[in-house]
PDB file of C-alpha atoms in Angstrom:
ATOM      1  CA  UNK P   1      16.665  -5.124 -16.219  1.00 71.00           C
ATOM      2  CA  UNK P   2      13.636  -4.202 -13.441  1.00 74.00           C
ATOM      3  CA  UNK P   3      15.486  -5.330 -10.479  1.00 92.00           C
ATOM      4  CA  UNK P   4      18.075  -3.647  -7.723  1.00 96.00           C
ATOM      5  CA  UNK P   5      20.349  -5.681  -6.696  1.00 97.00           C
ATOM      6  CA  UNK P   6      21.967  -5.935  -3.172  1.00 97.00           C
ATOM      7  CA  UNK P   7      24.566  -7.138  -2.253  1.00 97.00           C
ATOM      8  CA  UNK P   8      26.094  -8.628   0.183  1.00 97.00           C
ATOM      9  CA  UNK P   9      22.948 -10.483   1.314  1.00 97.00           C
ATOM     10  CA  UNK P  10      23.903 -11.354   4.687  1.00 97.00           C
ATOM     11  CA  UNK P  11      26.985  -9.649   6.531  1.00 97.00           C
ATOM     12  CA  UNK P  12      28.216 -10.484   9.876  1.00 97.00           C
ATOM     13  CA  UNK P  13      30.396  -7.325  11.485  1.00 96.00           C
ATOM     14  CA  UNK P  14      32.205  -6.531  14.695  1.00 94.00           C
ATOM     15  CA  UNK P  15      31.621  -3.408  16.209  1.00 93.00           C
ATOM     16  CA  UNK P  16      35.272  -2.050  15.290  1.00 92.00           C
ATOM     17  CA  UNK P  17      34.901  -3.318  11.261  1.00 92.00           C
ATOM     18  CA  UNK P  18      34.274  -1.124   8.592  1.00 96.00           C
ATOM     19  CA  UNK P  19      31.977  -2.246   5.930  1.00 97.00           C
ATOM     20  CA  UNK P  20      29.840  -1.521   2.849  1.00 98.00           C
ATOM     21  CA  UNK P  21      26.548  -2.008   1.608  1.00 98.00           C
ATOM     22  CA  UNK P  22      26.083  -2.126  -2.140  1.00 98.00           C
ATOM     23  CA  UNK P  23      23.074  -1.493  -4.081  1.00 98.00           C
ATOM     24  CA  UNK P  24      22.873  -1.209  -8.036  1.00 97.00           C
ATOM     25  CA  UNK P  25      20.004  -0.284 -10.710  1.00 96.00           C
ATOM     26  CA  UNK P  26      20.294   0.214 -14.243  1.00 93.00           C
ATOM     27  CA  UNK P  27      16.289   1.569 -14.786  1.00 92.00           C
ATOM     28  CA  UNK P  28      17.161   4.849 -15.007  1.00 90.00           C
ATOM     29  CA  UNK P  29      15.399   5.718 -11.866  1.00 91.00           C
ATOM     30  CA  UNK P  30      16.253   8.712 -10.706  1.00 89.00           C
ATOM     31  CA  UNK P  31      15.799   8.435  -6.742  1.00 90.00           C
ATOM     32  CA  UNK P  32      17.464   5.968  -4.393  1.00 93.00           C
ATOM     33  CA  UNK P  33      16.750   4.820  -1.010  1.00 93.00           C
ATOM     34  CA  UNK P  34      17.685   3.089   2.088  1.00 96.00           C
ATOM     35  CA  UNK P  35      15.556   2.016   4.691  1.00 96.00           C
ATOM     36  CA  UNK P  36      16.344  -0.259   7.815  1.00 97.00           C
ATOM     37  CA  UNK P  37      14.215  -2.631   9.153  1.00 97.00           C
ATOM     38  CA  UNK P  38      14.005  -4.263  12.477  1.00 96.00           C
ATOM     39  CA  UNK P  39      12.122  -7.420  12.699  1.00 94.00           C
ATOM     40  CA  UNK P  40       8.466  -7.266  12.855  1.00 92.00           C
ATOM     41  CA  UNK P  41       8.610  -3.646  12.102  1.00 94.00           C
ATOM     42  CA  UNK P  42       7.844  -1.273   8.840  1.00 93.00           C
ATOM     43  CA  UNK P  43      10.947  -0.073   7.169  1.00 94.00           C
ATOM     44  CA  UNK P  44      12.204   3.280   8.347  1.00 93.00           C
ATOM     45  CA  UNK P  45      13.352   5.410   5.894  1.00 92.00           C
ATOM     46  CA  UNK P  46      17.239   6.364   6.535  1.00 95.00           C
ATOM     47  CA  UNK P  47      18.560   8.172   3.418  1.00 94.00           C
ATOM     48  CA  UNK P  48      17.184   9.350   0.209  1.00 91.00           C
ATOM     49  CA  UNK P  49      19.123  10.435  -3.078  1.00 92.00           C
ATOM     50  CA  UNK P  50      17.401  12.311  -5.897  1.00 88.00           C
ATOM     51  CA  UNK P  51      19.501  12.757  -8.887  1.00 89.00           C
ATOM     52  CA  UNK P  52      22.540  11.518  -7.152  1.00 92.00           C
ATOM     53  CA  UNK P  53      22.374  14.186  -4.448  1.00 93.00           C
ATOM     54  CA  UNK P  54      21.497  13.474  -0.611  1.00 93.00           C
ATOM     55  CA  UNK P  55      17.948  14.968  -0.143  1.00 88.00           C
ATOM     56  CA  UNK P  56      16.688  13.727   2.798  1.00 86.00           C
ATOM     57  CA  UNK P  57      18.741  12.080   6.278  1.00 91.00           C
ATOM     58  CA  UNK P  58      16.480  11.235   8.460  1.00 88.00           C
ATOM     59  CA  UNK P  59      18.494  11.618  11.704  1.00 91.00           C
ATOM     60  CA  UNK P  60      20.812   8.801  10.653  1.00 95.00           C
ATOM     61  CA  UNK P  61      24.254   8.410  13.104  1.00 96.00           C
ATOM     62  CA  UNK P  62      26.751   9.124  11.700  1.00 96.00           C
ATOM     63  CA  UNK P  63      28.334   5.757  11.844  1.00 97.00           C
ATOM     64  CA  UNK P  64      26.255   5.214   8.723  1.00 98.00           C
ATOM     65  CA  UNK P  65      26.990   7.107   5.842  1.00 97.00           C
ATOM     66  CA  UNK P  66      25.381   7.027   2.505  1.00 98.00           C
ATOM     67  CA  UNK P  67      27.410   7.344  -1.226  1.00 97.00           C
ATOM     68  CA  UNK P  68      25.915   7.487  -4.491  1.00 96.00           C
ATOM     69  CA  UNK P  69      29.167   7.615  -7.013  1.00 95.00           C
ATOM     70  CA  UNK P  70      26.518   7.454  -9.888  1.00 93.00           C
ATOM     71  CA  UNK P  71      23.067   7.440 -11.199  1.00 90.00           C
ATOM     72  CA  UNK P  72      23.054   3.965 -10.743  1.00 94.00           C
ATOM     73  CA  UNK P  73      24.646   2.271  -7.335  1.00 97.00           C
ATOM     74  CA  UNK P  74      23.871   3.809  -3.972  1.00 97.00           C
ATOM     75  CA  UNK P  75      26.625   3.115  -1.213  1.00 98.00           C
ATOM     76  CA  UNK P  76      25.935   2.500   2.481  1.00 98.00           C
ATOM     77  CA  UNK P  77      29.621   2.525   4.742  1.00 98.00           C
ATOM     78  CA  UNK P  78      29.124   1.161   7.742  1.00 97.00           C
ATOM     79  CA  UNK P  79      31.718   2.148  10.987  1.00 96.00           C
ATOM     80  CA  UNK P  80      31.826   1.358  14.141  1.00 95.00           C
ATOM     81  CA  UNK P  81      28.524  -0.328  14.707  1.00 96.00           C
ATOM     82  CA  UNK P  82      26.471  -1.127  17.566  1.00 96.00           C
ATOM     83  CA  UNK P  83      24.842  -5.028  18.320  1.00 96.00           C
ATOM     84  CA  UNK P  84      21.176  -2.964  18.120  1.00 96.00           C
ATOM     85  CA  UNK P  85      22.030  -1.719  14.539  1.00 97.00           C
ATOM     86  CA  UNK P  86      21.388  -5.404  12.761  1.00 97.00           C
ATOM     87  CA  UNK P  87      18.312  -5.820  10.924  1.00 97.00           C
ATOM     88  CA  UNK P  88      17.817  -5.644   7.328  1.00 97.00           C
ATOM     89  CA  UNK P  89      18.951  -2.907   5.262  1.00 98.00           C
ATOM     90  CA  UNK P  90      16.397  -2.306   2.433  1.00 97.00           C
ATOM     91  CA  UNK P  91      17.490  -0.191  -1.073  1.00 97.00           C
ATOM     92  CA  UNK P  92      14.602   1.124  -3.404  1.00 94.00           C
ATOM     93  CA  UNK P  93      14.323   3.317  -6.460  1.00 93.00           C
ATOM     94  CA  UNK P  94      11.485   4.681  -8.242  1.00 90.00           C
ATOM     95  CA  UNK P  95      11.824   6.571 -11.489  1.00 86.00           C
ATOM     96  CA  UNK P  96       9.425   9.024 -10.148  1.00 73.00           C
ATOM     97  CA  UNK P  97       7.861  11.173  -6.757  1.00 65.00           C
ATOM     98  CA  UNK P  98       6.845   7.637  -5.048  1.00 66.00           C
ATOM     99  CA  UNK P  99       2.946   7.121  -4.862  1.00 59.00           C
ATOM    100  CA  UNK P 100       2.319  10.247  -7.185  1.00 62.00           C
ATOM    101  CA  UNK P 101       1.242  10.128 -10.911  1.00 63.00           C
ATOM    102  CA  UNK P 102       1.640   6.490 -10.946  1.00 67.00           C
ATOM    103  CA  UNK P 103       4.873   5.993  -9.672  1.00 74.00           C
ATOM    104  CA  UNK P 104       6.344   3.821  -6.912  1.00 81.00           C
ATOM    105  CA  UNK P 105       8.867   1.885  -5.208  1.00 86.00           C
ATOM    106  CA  UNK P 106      11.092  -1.163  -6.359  1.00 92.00           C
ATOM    107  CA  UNK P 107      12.820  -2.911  -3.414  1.00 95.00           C
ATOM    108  CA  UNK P 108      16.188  -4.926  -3.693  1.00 96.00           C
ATOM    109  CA  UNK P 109      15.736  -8.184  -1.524  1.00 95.00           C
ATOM    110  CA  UNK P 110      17.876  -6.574   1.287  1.00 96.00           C
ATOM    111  CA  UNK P 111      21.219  -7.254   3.539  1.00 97.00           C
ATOM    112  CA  UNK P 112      20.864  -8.932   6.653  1.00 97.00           C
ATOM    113  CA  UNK P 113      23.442  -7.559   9.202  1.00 97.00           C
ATOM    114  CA  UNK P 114      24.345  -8.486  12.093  1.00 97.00           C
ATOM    115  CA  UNK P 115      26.319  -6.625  14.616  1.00 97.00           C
ATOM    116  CA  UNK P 116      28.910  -8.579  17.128  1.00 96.00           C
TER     117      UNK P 116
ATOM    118  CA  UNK V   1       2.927  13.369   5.577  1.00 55.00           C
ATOM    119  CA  UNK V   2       0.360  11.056   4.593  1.00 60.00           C
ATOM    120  CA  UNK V   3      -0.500   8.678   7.399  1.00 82.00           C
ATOM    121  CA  UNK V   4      -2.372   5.147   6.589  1.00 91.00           C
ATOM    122  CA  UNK V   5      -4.189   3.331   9.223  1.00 94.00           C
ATOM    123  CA  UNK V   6      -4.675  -0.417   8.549  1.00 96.00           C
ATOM    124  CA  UNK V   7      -5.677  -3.492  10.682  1.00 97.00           C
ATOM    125  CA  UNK V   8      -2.603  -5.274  12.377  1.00 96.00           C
ATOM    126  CA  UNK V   9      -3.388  -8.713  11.883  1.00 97.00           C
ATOM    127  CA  UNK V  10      -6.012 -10.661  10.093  1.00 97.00           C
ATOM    128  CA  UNK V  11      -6.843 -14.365   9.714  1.00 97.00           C
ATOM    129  CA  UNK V  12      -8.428 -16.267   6.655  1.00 97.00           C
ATOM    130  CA  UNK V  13      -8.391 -19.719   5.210  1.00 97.00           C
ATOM    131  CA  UNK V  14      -7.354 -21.046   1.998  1.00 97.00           C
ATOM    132  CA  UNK V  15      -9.930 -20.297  -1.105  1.00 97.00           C
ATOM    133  CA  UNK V  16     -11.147 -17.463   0.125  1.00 97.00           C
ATOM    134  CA  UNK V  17     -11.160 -13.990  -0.841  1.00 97.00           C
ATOM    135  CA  UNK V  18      -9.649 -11.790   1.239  1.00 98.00           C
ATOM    136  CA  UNK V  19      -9.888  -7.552   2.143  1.00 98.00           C
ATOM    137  CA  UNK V  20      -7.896  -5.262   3.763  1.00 98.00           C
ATOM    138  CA  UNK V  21      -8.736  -1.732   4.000  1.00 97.00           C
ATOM    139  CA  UNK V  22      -6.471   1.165   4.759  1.00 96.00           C
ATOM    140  CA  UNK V  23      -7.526   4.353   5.856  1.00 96.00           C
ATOM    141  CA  UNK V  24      -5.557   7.792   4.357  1.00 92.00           C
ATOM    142  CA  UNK V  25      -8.227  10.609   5.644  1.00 91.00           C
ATOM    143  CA  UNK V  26      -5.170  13.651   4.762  1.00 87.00           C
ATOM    144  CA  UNK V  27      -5.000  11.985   1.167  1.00 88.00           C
ATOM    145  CA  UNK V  28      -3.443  14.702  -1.247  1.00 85.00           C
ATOM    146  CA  UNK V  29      -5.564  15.885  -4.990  1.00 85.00           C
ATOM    147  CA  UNK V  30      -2.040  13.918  -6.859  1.00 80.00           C
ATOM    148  CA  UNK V  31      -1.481  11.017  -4.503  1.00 84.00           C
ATOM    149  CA  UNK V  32      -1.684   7.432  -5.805  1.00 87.00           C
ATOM    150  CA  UNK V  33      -2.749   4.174  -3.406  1.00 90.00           C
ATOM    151  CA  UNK V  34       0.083   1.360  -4.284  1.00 90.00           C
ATOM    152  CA  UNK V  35      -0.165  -1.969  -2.149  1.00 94.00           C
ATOM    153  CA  UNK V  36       3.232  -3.621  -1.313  1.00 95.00           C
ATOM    154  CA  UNK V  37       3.565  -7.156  -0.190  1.00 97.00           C
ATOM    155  CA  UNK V  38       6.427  -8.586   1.976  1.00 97.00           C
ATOM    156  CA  UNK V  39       7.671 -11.348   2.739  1.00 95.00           C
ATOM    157  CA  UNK V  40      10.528 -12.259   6.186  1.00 91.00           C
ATOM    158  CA  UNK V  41      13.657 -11.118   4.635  1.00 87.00           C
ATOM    159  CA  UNK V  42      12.820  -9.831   1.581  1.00 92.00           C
ATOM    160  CA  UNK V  43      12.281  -6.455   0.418  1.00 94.00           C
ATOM    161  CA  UNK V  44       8.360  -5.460  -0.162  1.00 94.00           C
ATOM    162  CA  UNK V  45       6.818  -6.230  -3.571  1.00 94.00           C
ATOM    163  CA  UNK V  46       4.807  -3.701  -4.930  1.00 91.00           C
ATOM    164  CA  UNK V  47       1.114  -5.457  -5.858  1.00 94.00           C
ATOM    165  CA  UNK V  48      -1.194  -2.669  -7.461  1.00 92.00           C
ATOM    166  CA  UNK V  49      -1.857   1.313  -7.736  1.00 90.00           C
ATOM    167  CA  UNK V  50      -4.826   2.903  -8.159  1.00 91.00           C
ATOM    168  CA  UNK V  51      -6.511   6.698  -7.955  1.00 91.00           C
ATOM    169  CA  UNK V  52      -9.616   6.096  -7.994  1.00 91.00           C
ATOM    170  CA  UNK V  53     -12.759   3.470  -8.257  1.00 90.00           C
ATOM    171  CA  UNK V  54     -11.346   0.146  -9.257  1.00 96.00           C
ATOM    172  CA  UNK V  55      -7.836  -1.210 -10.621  1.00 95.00           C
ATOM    173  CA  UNK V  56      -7.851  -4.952 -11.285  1.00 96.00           C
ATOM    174  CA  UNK V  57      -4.402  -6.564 -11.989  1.00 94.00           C
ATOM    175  CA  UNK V  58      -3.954 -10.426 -12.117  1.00 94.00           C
ATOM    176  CA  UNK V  59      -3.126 -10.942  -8.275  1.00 94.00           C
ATOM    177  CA  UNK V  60      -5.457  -8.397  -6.881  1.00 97.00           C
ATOM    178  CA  UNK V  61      -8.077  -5.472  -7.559  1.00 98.00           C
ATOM    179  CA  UNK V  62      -8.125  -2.451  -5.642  1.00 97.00           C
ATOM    180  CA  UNK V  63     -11.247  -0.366  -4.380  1.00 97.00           C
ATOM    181  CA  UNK V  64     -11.354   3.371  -3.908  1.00 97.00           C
ATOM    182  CA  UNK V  65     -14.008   4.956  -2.570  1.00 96.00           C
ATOM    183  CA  UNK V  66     -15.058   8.441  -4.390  1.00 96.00           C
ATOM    184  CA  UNK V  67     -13.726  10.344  -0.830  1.00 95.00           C
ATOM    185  CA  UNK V  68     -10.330   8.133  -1.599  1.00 95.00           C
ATOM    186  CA  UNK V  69     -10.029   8.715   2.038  1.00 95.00           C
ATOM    187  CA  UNK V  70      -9.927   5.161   2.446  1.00 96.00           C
ATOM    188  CA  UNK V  71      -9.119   1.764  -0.012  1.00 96.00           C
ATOM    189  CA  UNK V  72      -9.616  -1.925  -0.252  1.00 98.00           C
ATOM    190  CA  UNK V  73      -7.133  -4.502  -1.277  1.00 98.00           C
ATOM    191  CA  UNK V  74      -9.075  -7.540  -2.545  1.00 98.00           C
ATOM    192  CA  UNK V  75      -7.355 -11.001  -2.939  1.00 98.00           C
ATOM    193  CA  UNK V  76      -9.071 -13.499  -4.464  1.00 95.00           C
ATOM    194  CA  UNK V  77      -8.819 -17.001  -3.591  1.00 94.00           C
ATOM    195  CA  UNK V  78      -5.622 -16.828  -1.461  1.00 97.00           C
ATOM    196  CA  UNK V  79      -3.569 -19.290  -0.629  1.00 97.00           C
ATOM    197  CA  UNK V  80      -0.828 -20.271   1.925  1.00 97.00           C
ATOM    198  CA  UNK V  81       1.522 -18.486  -0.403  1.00 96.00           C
ATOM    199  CA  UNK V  82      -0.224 -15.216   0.232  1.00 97.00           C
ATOM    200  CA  UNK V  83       0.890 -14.733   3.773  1.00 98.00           C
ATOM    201  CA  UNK V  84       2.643 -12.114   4.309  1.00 98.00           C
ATOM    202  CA  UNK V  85       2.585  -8.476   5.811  1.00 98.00           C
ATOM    203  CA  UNK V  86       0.529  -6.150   3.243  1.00 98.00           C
ATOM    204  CA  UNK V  87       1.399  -1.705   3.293  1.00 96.00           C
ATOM    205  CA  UNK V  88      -0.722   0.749   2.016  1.00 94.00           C
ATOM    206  CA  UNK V  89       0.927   3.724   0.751  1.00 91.00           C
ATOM    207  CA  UNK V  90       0.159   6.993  -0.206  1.00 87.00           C
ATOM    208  CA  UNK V  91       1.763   9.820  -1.847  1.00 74.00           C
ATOM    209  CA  UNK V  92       5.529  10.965  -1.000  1.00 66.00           C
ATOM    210  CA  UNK V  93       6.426  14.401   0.270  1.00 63.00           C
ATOM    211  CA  UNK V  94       9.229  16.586  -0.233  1.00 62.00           C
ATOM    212  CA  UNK V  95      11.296  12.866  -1.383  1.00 61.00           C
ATOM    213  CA  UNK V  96       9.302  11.059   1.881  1.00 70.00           C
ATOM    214  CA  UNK V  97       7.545   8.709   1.937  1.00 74.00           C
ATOM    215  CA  UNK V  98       6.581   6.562   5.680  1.00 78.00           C
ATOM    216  CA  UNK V  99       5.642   3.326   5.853  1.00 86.00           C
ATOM    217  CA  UNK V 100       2.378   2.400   8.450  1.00 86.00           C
ATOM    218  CA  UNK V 101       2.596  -0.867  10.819  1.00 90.00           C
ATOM    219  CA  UNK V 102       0.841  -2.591   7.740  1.00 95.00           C
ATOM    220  CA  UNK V 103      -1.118  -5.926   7.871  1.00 98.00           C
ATOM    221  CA  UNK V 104      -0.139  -9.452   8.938  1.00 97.00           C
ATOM    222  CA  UNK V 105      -2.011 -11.461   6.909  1.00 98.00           C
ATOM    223  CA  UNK V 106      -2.058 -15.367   7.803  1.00 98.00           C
ATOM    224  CA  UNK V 107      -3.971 -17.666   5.568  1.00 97.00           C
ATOM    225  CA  UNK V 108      -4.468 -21.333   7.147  1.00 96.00           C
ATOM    226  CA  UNK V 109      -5.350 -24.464   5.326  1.00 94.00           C
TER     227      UNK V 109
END
């Protein structure tokens, strides 16, 4: 298996819902990511795990909030969103440091979300 | 961190080959060049890595100069398929990596 798999693909949420974001990879990588991306933009990193453990936030509200329950799936809850959070959320791993000693990325295909 | 500059747009036709270059002047001694390729609404693909000189893979061959402070992504023979929005990447920092405004590539008939 060389894929990561997102799901849901799309989601549709009101601003009082709570919801989740899955994302699953059975590589053995051992980092996990989630970016956000707004149409016509680059995606912009949010979170990053390393060996299950949070290493990076990059200024993320807190209405987002990142899990990883295993070495595997990577969690994103979502609370009390706003309309400008939709665009599509973006999960990677990479078995190594990205773009060092041969290493990079591998995407999932993404959840598009929309905020109402 | 590593910052890439690359064209924002660029126009070709079907058949012909086609070359981006990226510019990473802070380039690190252990950073790799990977090429990613995205399409709307899906996540980016990653097309080839290189280090240094020339990597050839079966969609695309990469140039690096012996500076590496810049590379070329060469597509040969595109087609309307190949449309898409192309990032250059270099190497990740403390678990970061950034993505640049990338390439719009259009390819008409």
């Amino acid at each position: 298996d060389t894929e990561v798999t997102q799901t849901p693909k799309h989601l549709v949420m009101g601003m009082t819902n709570k919801k989740s974001l899955k994302c699953e990879q059975h590589m053995g990588h051992r980092a996990m990511y989630w970016y956000k991306q707004k149409a016509k933009k680059p995606p912009e990193l949010m979170f990053v795990y390393s060996y299950e453990k949070l290493s990076i936030n990059e200024s993320v509200p807190s209405r987002f909030s990142p899990e990883c329950p295993n070495s595997s799936l990577l969690n994103l809850h979502l609370h009390a969103l706003q309309p400008e959070d939709s665009a599509l959320y973006l999960c990677a791993s990479s078995q190594g440091l990205v773009g060092r000693d041969g290493y990079g990325y591998t995407f999932g295909s993404g959840t598009r979300l929309t905020v109402v | 961190l590593a910052k890439t500059t690359q064209p924002i747009s660029m126009d070709s036709y079907e058949g012909q080959e086609v070359n981006i270059t990226c510019s990473h002047n802070n380039i690190a001694t252990n950073d790799y060049i990977t090429w990613y390729q995205q399409f709307p609404s899906q996540g980016p693909r990653f097309i080839i890595q290189g280090y240094k000189t020339k990597v050839t893979n079966e969609v695309a061959s990469l140039f690096i100069p012996a500076d590496r402070k810049s590379s070329t992504l060469s597509l040969p023979r595109v087609s309307l398929s190949d449309t898409a929005v192309y990032y250059c990447l270099v190497g990740e920092r403390d678990d970061k990596i950034i993505f640049g405004k990338g390439t719009r590539l259009h390819i008409l008939p």
